[in-house]
Amino acid sequence: MDNKGKVETLLAQAGHYLDKQTGAVVPPIQPSTTFARDEQGDLYDGNRIYARDQSVNTEMAEAVLNEMESGAACKLFASGMAAATALVQTLRPGDRLVVPTVMYWSLRAWMITFCEDWGIELAFYDPADEANMDAAVKAAPTQMLWVETPANPTWEVVDIARAAELAHSVGAQLVVDATVSTPLLTQPITLGADFVFHSATKYINGHSDVVAGALITAKEDERWSKACSIRAQLGGILGPFESGLLLRGMRTMHVRVERACENALALAQHFEGAPGVKAVIYPGLASHPQHDIAARQMTGGFGGMLSIRFEGGVERTAKIIGQLKHFVRATSLGGVESLVEHRALIEGPDSPVPDDLLRLSIGLENVTDLIEDLEQAIQAASEAS
Ligand SMILES: Cc1ncc(COP(=O)(O)O)c(C=O)c1O
């Protein structure tokens, strides 16, 4: 979809929902686990049989996401991990998967074990180095290239159109984890990606009260039908109640994402070069190494995620996070409330994340409150040391 006005109308009206019988503007939740047949044995709507793979509310939310992403089809899963792992499980023994060194930590950990167990070659590339990515993809026959952009939690930005060309030049397919860029700021399929993946737990739902995942495909090919079968057979579909909540969250997605982007940019600009701050990592800053790619690829904002590295190492960083009053010390991202996390300590000793880095998910609070909160925490940590 190339018309922002249309996206906003689509979202605000929950996919243009209106119940012609009652005039209701909010879709009801349909919890039935089974769907009846008529006297001739035909299904009432010719489509749904059983709720392990079919749900009225899930389909409503899928239709909206699919339209936003200009996809051929969309499936919602019970979590982001359920969606991502369904796609990776379509690979066969002997296939090769190329993934970034910087990506969502739990997915990376799962991929390492899964690929080892199932005889799939797993190769890594540095998402900040295009030549390194080229070399990794071309080193051996590759079936799937995985991109996460911006990449959690150091926000490297990958040129999706370039990655698509690279993948296709060797007969591979490109998957883009666009959780942080949201379906509003980047549409990977229009840039050449074969599959888009979202942890819908984040910005798509936006209220920290639903765990969900989404896959959107550019075409309904063999890999897509395999991923759909995995959802159907393993029962990883999103439930009707969660789907209803997800669609409700999506009705304000454009307003939430716009405000999160504005707040994040203001915060990043304020703290870049501030005393005690070693670096601010945010794709919207001119100092970001891939700012030019982000400016081209992310339309309407640079997202609500940023990281700050502090002078004084892990100890001072731990003091700063402990002093915050408005930021909530919790994992996850993309909700209305601002969250902060000391990622290296959460991920443990094998974490590649610098231990002086705090990851911030910027919410919809008053940005002056957020700036003042971080300022007082930096000040208090300086006084304590
Ligand atoms: C970028 C990214 N991808 C995937 C996931 C996994 O999604 P979920 O937690 O919904 O299973 C997350 C979760 O934090 C994430 O941040």
Coordinates of C-alpha atoms and ligand atoms in Angstrom, one line a residue:
M1 CA 0.0 0.0 0.0
D2 CA 1.5 3.3 -1.0
N3 CA -1.1 5.8 0.3
K4 CA -0.6 6.7 4.0
G5 CA -4.1 8.2 4.2
K6 CA -5.5 4.9 3.2
V7 CA -3.4 3.0 5.8
E8 CA -4.6 5.4 8.6
T9 CA -8.3 4.9 7.5
L10 CA -7.8 1.1 7.3
L11 CA -6.3 1.0 10.8
A12 CA -8.7 3.4 12.5
Q13 CA -11.7 1.5 11.1
A14 CA -10.3 -2.0 11.9
G15 CA -10.3 -3.0 8.3
H16 CA -13.4 -1.0 7.5
Y17 CA -15.5 -3.2 9.9
L18 CA -19.2 -2.5 10.1
D19 CA -21.8 -5.1 11.1
K20 CA -24.6 -4.7 8.6
Q21 CA -27.1 -6.5 10.8
T22 CA -26.6 -4.5 14.0
G23 CA -24.6 -1.4 12.9
A24 CA -21.8 -2.4 15.4
V25 CA -18.5 -0.7 14.7
V26 CA -16.5 -3.1 16.8
P27 CA -16.0 -6.7 15.6
P28 CA -17.4 -9.3 18.1
I29 CA -15.1 -12.1 19.4
Q30 CA -16.0 -15.5 17.9
P31 CA -14.7 -18.1 20.2
S32 CA -16.2 -21.3 18.5
T33 CA -13.7 -24.1 18.2
T34 CA -15.7 -25.8 15.5
F35 CA -17.7 -24.8 12.5
A36 CA -20.8 -26.7 11.4
R37 CA -21.9 -28.2 8.1
D38 CA -25.4 -27.9 6.5
E39 CA -27.7 -30.7 5.5
Q40 CA -25.7 -31.4 2.4
G41 CA -22.5 -31.5 4.4
D42 CA -21.2 -28.2 3.1
L43 CA -19.5 -25.7 5.5
Y44 CA -21.5 -22.6 6.1
D45 CA -18.9 -20.3 4.7
G46 CA -17.0 -22.8 2.7
N47 CA -13.8 -22.1 4.6
R48 CA -13.6 -22.7 8.3
I49 CA -13.6 -26.2 9.9
Y50 CA -11.7 -26.2 13.2
A51 CA -10.1 -23.5 15.3
R52 CA -6.6 -25.0 15.6
D53 CA -6.0 -23.3 12.3
Q54 CA -9.0 -21.1 11.5
S55 CA -10.5 -18.2 13.5
V56 CA -12.8 -15.4 12.4
N57 CA -11.0 -12.8 14.5
T58 CA -7.6 -13.9 13.5
E59 CA -8.5 -13.6 9.9
M60 CA -9.7 -10.0 10.4
A61 CA -6.4 -8.9 11.9
E62 CA -4.5 -10.8 9.2
A63 CA -6.4 -9.1 6.4
V64 CA -5.4 -5.6 7.7
L65 CA -1.8 -6.5 8.2
N66 CA -1.6 -8.2 4.8
E67 CA -3.0 -5.0 3.1
M68 CA -0.5 -2.8 5.0
E69 CA 2.4 -5.0 3.8
S70 CA 1.2 -5.4 0.2
G71 CA 1.4 -9.2 0.8
A72 CA -0.1 -12.1 -0.9
A73 CA -1.1 -13.7 2.4
C74 CA -0.7 -13.2 6.2
K75 CA -0.8 -15.6 9.1
L76 CA -0.9 -14.7 12.8
F77 CA 0.8 -17.0 15.3
A78 CA 0.6 -17.4 19.1
S79 CA 3.9 -15.5 19.5
G80 CA 6.7 -13.9 17.4
M81 CA 8.9 -16.9 18.1
A82 CA 6.1 -19.3 16.9
A83 CA 6.0 -17.4 13.6
A84 CA 9.7 -17.1 13.1
T85 CA 10.4 -20.7 14.0
A86 CA 7.6 -22.0 11.7
L87 CA 9.4 -20.3 8.8
V88 CA 12.8 -21.6 9.7
Q89 CA 11.4 -25.1 10.1
T90 CA 10.6 -25.1 6.4
L91 CA 14.3 -25.5 5.7
R92 CA 15.5 -29.1 5.0
P93 CA 18.6 -30.9 6.2
G94 CA 21.5 -29.7 4.1
D95 CA 20.0 -26.3 3.5
R96 CA 21.9 -23.1 4.4
L97 CA 20.6 -20.2 6.5
V98 CA 22.5 -16.9 6.7
V99 CA 21.7 -14.7 9.7
P100 CA 23.1 -11.5 11.2
T101 CA 25.5 -11.5 14.2
V102 CA 23.2 -8.9 15.8
M103 CA 19.5 -9.9 16.0
Y104 CA 16.9 -10.8 18.6
W105 CA 18.8 -12.8 21.1
S106 CA 16.3 -15.7 21.8
L107 CA 15.7 -16.3 18.1
R108 CA 19.4 -16.5 17.4
A109 CA 19.9 -18.9 20.3
W110 CA 17.1 -21.1 19.0
M111 CA 18.5 -21.1 15.5
I112 CA 21.9 -22.3 16.7
T113 CA 20.4 -25.3 18.4
F114 CA 17.8 -26.1 15.7
C115 CA 20.3 -25.9 12.9
E116 CA 22.7 -28.1 14.7
D117 CA 20.0 -30.7 15.5
W118 CA 18.6 -30.8 12.0
G119 CA 21.8 -30.6 9.8
I120 CA 21.1 -27.1 8.5
E121 CA 24.2 -25.0 8.0
L122 CA 24.0 -21.7 9.9
A123 CA 26.3 -18.9 8.7
F124 CA 26.6 -15.3 10.1
Y125 CA 27.2 -11.9 8.6
D126 CA 27.9 -8.5 10.1
P127 CA 24.8 -6.4 9.4
A128 CA 27.0 -3.2 9.4
D129 CA 29.2 -4.5 6.6
E130 CA 27.7 -5.1 3.2
A131 CA 30.8 -6.8 1.8
N132 CA 30.7 -9.2 4.7
M133 CA 27.1 -10.0 4.0
D134 CA 27.8 -10.5 0.3
A135 CA 30.6 -12.9 1.1
A136 CA 28.5 -14.9 3.7
V137 CA 25.7 -15.3 1.2
K138 CA 27.9 -16.3 -1.7
A139 CA 30.2 -18.6 0.3
A140 CA 28.0 -21.7 -0.4
P141 CA 24.6 -22.5 -1.9
T142 CA 22.1 -20.6 0.4
Q143 CA 18.4 -21.1 0.7
M144 CA 17.4 -18.3 3.2
L145 CA 18.9 -14.9 4.2
W146 CA 17.6 -13.4 7.4
V147 CA 17.7 -9.7 8.0
E148 CA 16.5 -7.8 11.1
T149 CA 16.3 -4.0 10.6
P150 CA 16.9 -2.0 12.7
A151 CA 18.6 -4.8 14.6
N152 CA 18.1 -5.3 18.3
P153 CA 19.7 -3.8 20.4
T154 CA 22.4 -1.8 18.5
W155 CA 20.1 -0.8 15.7
E156 CA 22.2 -1.6 12.6
V157 CA 20.1 -0.8 9.5
V158 CA 20.2 -3.1 6.5
D159 CA 19.4 -2.0 3.0
I160 CA 16.4 -4.4 2.2
A161 CA 16.4 -3.8 -1.6
R162 CA 20.1 -4.6 -1.7
A163 CA 19.7 -7.7 0.5
A164 CA 16.8 -8.9 -1.7
E165 CA 18.9 -8.6 -4.9
L166 CA 21.8 -10.4 -3.2
A167 CA 19.5 -13.2 -2.0
H168 CA 17.8 -13.6 -5.3
S169 CA 21.1 -13.6 -7.2
V170 CA 22.0 -16.9 -5.5
G171 CA 18.5 -18.4 -5.6
A172 CA 17.8 -17.7 -1.9
Q173 CA 14.8 -16.1 -0.3
L174 CA 14.9 -13.0 1.9
V175 CA 13.1 -12.9 5.3
V176 CA 12.9 -9.5 7.1
D177 CA 12.3 -9.2 10.8
A178 CA 10.6 -5.7 10.6
T179 CA 9.4 -5.7 14.3
V180 CA 11.2 -2.5 15.1
S181 CA 10.5 -0.7 11.9
T182 CA 6.8 -1.6 12.1
P183 CA 4.5 -2.1 9.1
L184 CA 4.1 1.7 9.0
L185 CA 7.7 2.8 8.6
T186 CA 9.0 0.1 6.1
Q187 CA 7.3 -2.3 3.8
P188 CA 9.9 -5.0 3.0
I189 CA 7.8 -6.8 0.4
T190 CA 7.6 -3.7 -1.8
L191 CA 11.5 -3.5 -1.5
G192 CA 11.8 -7.1 -2.7
A193 CA 11.6 -9.3 0.4
D194 CA 10.0 -12.7 0.1
F195 CA 8.7 -12.8 3.7
V196 CA 8.1 -10.3 6.4
F197 CA 8.1 -11.3 10.1
H198 CA 6.8 -9.2 13.1
S199 CA 6.7 -9.9 16.7
A200 CA 3.2 -8.4 16.9
T201 CA 3.6 -8.3 20.7
K202 CA 5.4 -5.0 20.1
Y203 CA 4.2 -2.0 18.1
I204 CA 1.4 -3.8 16.2
N205 CA -0.5 -4.6 19.5
G206 CA 1.2 -1.8 21.3
H207 CA -0.3 -2.1 24.8
S208 CA 1.9 -4.8 26.4
D209 CA -1.0 -7.2 26.8
V210 CA -0.9 -9.6 23.9
V211 CA 1.9 -12.0 22.8
A212 CA 1.6 -12.5 19.0
G213 CA 3.6 -13.0 15.8
A214 CA 2.9 -12.4 12.1
L215 CA 4.2 -13.7 8.9
I216 CA 3.4 -12.1 5.5
T217 CA 4.5 -13.6 2.2
A218 CA 5.1 -11.9 -1.2
K219 CA 3.7 -15.0 -2.9
E220 CA 2.0 -18.2 -1.9
D221 CA 4.8 -20.5 -2.8
E222 CA 5.9 -23.9 -1.5
R223 CA 7.7 -22.5 1.5
W224 CA 4.6 -20.5 2.5
S225 CA 2.3 -23.5 2.3
K226 CA 4.8 -25.4 4.5
A227 CA 4.9 -22.7 7.1
C228 CA 1.0 -22.6 7.0
S229 CA 1.0 -26.4 7.5
I230 CA 3.3 -26.1 10.5
R231 CA 0.9 -23.6 12.1
A232 CA -2.1 -25.8 11.4
Q233 CA -0.4 -29.0 12.6
L234 CA 1.3 -27.6 15.6
G235 CA -1.7 -25.3 16.5
G236 CA 0.4 -22.2 16.8
I237 CA -2.4 -19.9 15.7
L238 CA -3.3 -16.7 17.7
G239 CA -6.5 -17.2 19.7
P240 CA -9.7 -15.3 19.0
F241 CA -9.6 -13.2 22.1
E242 CA -6.0 -12.2 21.5
S243 CA -6.8 -11.5 17.9
G244 CA -9.6 -9.2 18.9
L245 CA -7.3 -7.3 21.3
L246 CA -4.6 -7.2 18.6
L247 CA -7.1 -5.6 16.1
R248 CA -8.1 -3.1 18.8
G249 CA -4.5 -2.2 19.3
M250 CA -3.9 -1.9 15.6
R251 CA -6.6 0.8 15.3
T252 CA -4.3 3.3 16.9
M253 CA -1.0 2.0 15.6
H254 CA -0.3 4.9 13.3
V255 CA -0.8 7.5 16.0
R256 CA 1.3 5.5 18.6
V257 CA 4.1 4.9 16.2
E258 CA 4.2 8.5 15.1
R259 CA 4.4 9.7 18.7
A260 CA 7.0 7.1 19.7
C261 CA 9.2 8.2 16.7
E262 CA 8.9 11.9 17.7
N263 CA 9.8 11.2 21.3
A264 CA 12.7 8.9 20.5
L265 CA 14.2 11.4 18.1
A266 CA 13.9 14.2 20.6
L267 CA 15.5 12.1 23.3
A268 CA 18.3 10.9 21.0
Q269 CA 19.1 14.5 19.9
H270 CA 19.0 15.7 23.5
F271 CA 21.5 13.1 24.9
E272 CA 23.9 12.9 22.0
G273 CA 27.1 14.5 23.2
A274 CA 25.7 15.1 26.7
P275 CA 28.1 14.8 29.7
G276 CA 28.5 11.2 30.9
V277 CA 27.1 9.8 27.6
K278 CA 29.5 7.9 25.4
A279 CA 27.2 7.3 22.5
V280 CA 23.6 7.5 21.4
I281 CA 22.6 4.8 18.9
Y282 CA 19.5 5.8 16.9
P283 CA 19.0 5.5 13.1
G284 CA 17.5 9.0 13.0
L285 CA 20.8 10.6 14.1
A286 CA 23.1 11.8 11.3
S287 CA 25.9 10.1 13.3
H288 CA 24.4 6.7 12.9
P289 CA 26.6 4.7 10.4
Q290 CA 23.6 3.6 8.3
H291 CA 21.6 6.9 8.6
D292 CA 21.4 7.3 4.8
I293 CA 19.9 3.9 4.4
A294 CA 17.4 4.5 7.2
A295 CA 16.4 7.9 5.7
R296 CA 15.7 6.2 2.4
Q297 CA 14.1 3.1 3.8
M298 CA 12.2 4.2 6.8
T299 CA 9.4 6.6 5.8
G300 CA 7.7 8.7 8.4
G301 CA 10.1 8.2 11.3
F302 CA 13.1 6.2 12.6
G303 CA 11.2 4.1 15.1
G304 CA 10.9 4.2 18.9
M305 CA 14.0 2.2 19.9
L306 CA 17.3 3.6 20.8
S307 CA 20.3 2.7 23.0
I308 CA 22.6 4.8 25.0
R309 CA 26.2 3.9 26.1
F310 CA 27.4 5.6 29.2
E311 CA 30.9 6.6 30.5
G312 CA 32.0 4.7 33.5
G313 CA 31.3 1.2 32.3
V314 CA 28.9 -1.4 33.6
E315 CA 28.9 -0.1 37.2
R316 CA 27.8 3.4 36.4
T317 CA 25.3 2.1 33.8
A318 CA 23.8 -0.2 36.5
K319 CA 23.5 2.8 38.8
I320 CA 21.8 4.9 36.2
I321 CA 19.1 2.3 35.4
G322 CA 18.5 1.9 39.1
Q323 CA 17.7 5.6 39.5
L324 CA 15.1 5.9 36.7
K325 CA 11.6 6.8 37.9
H326 CA 9.4 7.1 34.8
F327 CA 11.1 4.4 32.6
V328 CA 10.0 1.0 33.7
R329 CA 12.8 -1.6 34.1
A330 CA 11.3 -4.4 32.0
T331 CA 12.0 -6.4 28.8
S332 CA 10.1 -6.1 25.6
L333 CA 9.4 -3.0 23.5
G334 CA 6.8 -1.2 21.4
G335 CA 4.2 -0.5 24.1
V336 CA 2.7 2.8 25.2
E337 CA 4.9 2.9 28.3
S338 CA 8.7 3.6 28.1
L339 CA 10.8 0.6 29.1
V340 CA 14.5 0.3 29.8
E341 CA 16.8 -2.7 29.9
H342 CA 20.5 -3.4 30.7
R343 CA 20.7 -5.9 27.9
A344 CA 24.2 -7.3 28.5
L345 CA 23.2 -8.3 32.1
I346 CA 19.9 -9.8 31.0
E347 CA 21.5 -11.8 28.2
G348 CA 24.4 -13.1 30.4
P349 CA 28.1 -13.7 29.9
D350 CA 27.9 -14.8 26.2
S351 CA 26.1 -11.5 25.2
P352 CA 27.8 -9.6 22.4
V353 CA 26.1 -6.4 23.7
P354 CA 28.4 -3.8 25.4
D355 CA 27.8 -3.8 29.1
D356 CA 27.6 0.0 29.3
L357 CA 24.5 0.1 27.1
L358 CA 20.9 0.7 28.1
R359 CA 18.2 -0.2 25.6
L360 CA 15.3 2.2 25.7
S361 CA 11.8 1.6 24.2
I362 CA 10.3 5.0 24.0
G363 CA 6.6 5.2 24.7
L364 CA 4.0 7.9 24.5
E365 CA 4.7 9.8 27.7
N366 CA 5.5 13.5 27.8
V367 CA 9.0 13.6 26.3
T368 CA 10.2 16.3 28.8
D369 CA 9.3 13.9 31.6
L370 CA 11.4 11.2 30.0
I371 CA 14.4 13.5 29.3
E372 CA 14.3 14.9 32.9
D373 CA 14.1 11.3 34.3
L374 CA 17.2 10.2 32.4
E375 CA 19.0 13.5 33.3
Q376 CA 18.3 13.0 37.0
A377 CA 19.4 9.4 36.9
I378 CA 22.7 10.3 35.2
Q379 CA 23.2 13.1 37.8
A380 CA 22.4 10.8 40.7
A381 CA 24.8 8.1 39.4
S382 CA 27.6 10.7 39.1
E383 CA 27.0 11.9 42.7
A384 CA 27.0 8.3 44.0
S385 CA 30.3 7.4 42.4
Ligands
LIG1 C1 13.1 -8.1 17.0 C2 12.3 -9.2 17.7 N1 12.0 -10.3 16.9 C3 11.3 -11.3 17.5 C4 10.9 -11.3 18.8 C5 10.2 -12.5 19.4 O1 8.8 -12.2 19.5 P1 7.9 -12.8 20.7 O2 8.4 -12.3 22.0 O3 6.5 -12.1 20.3 O4 7.8 -14.2 20.6 C6 11.2 -10.2 19.6 C7 10.8 -10.2 21.0 O5 11.3 -9.4 21.8 C8 11.9 -9.1 19.0 O6 12.2 -8.0 19.7

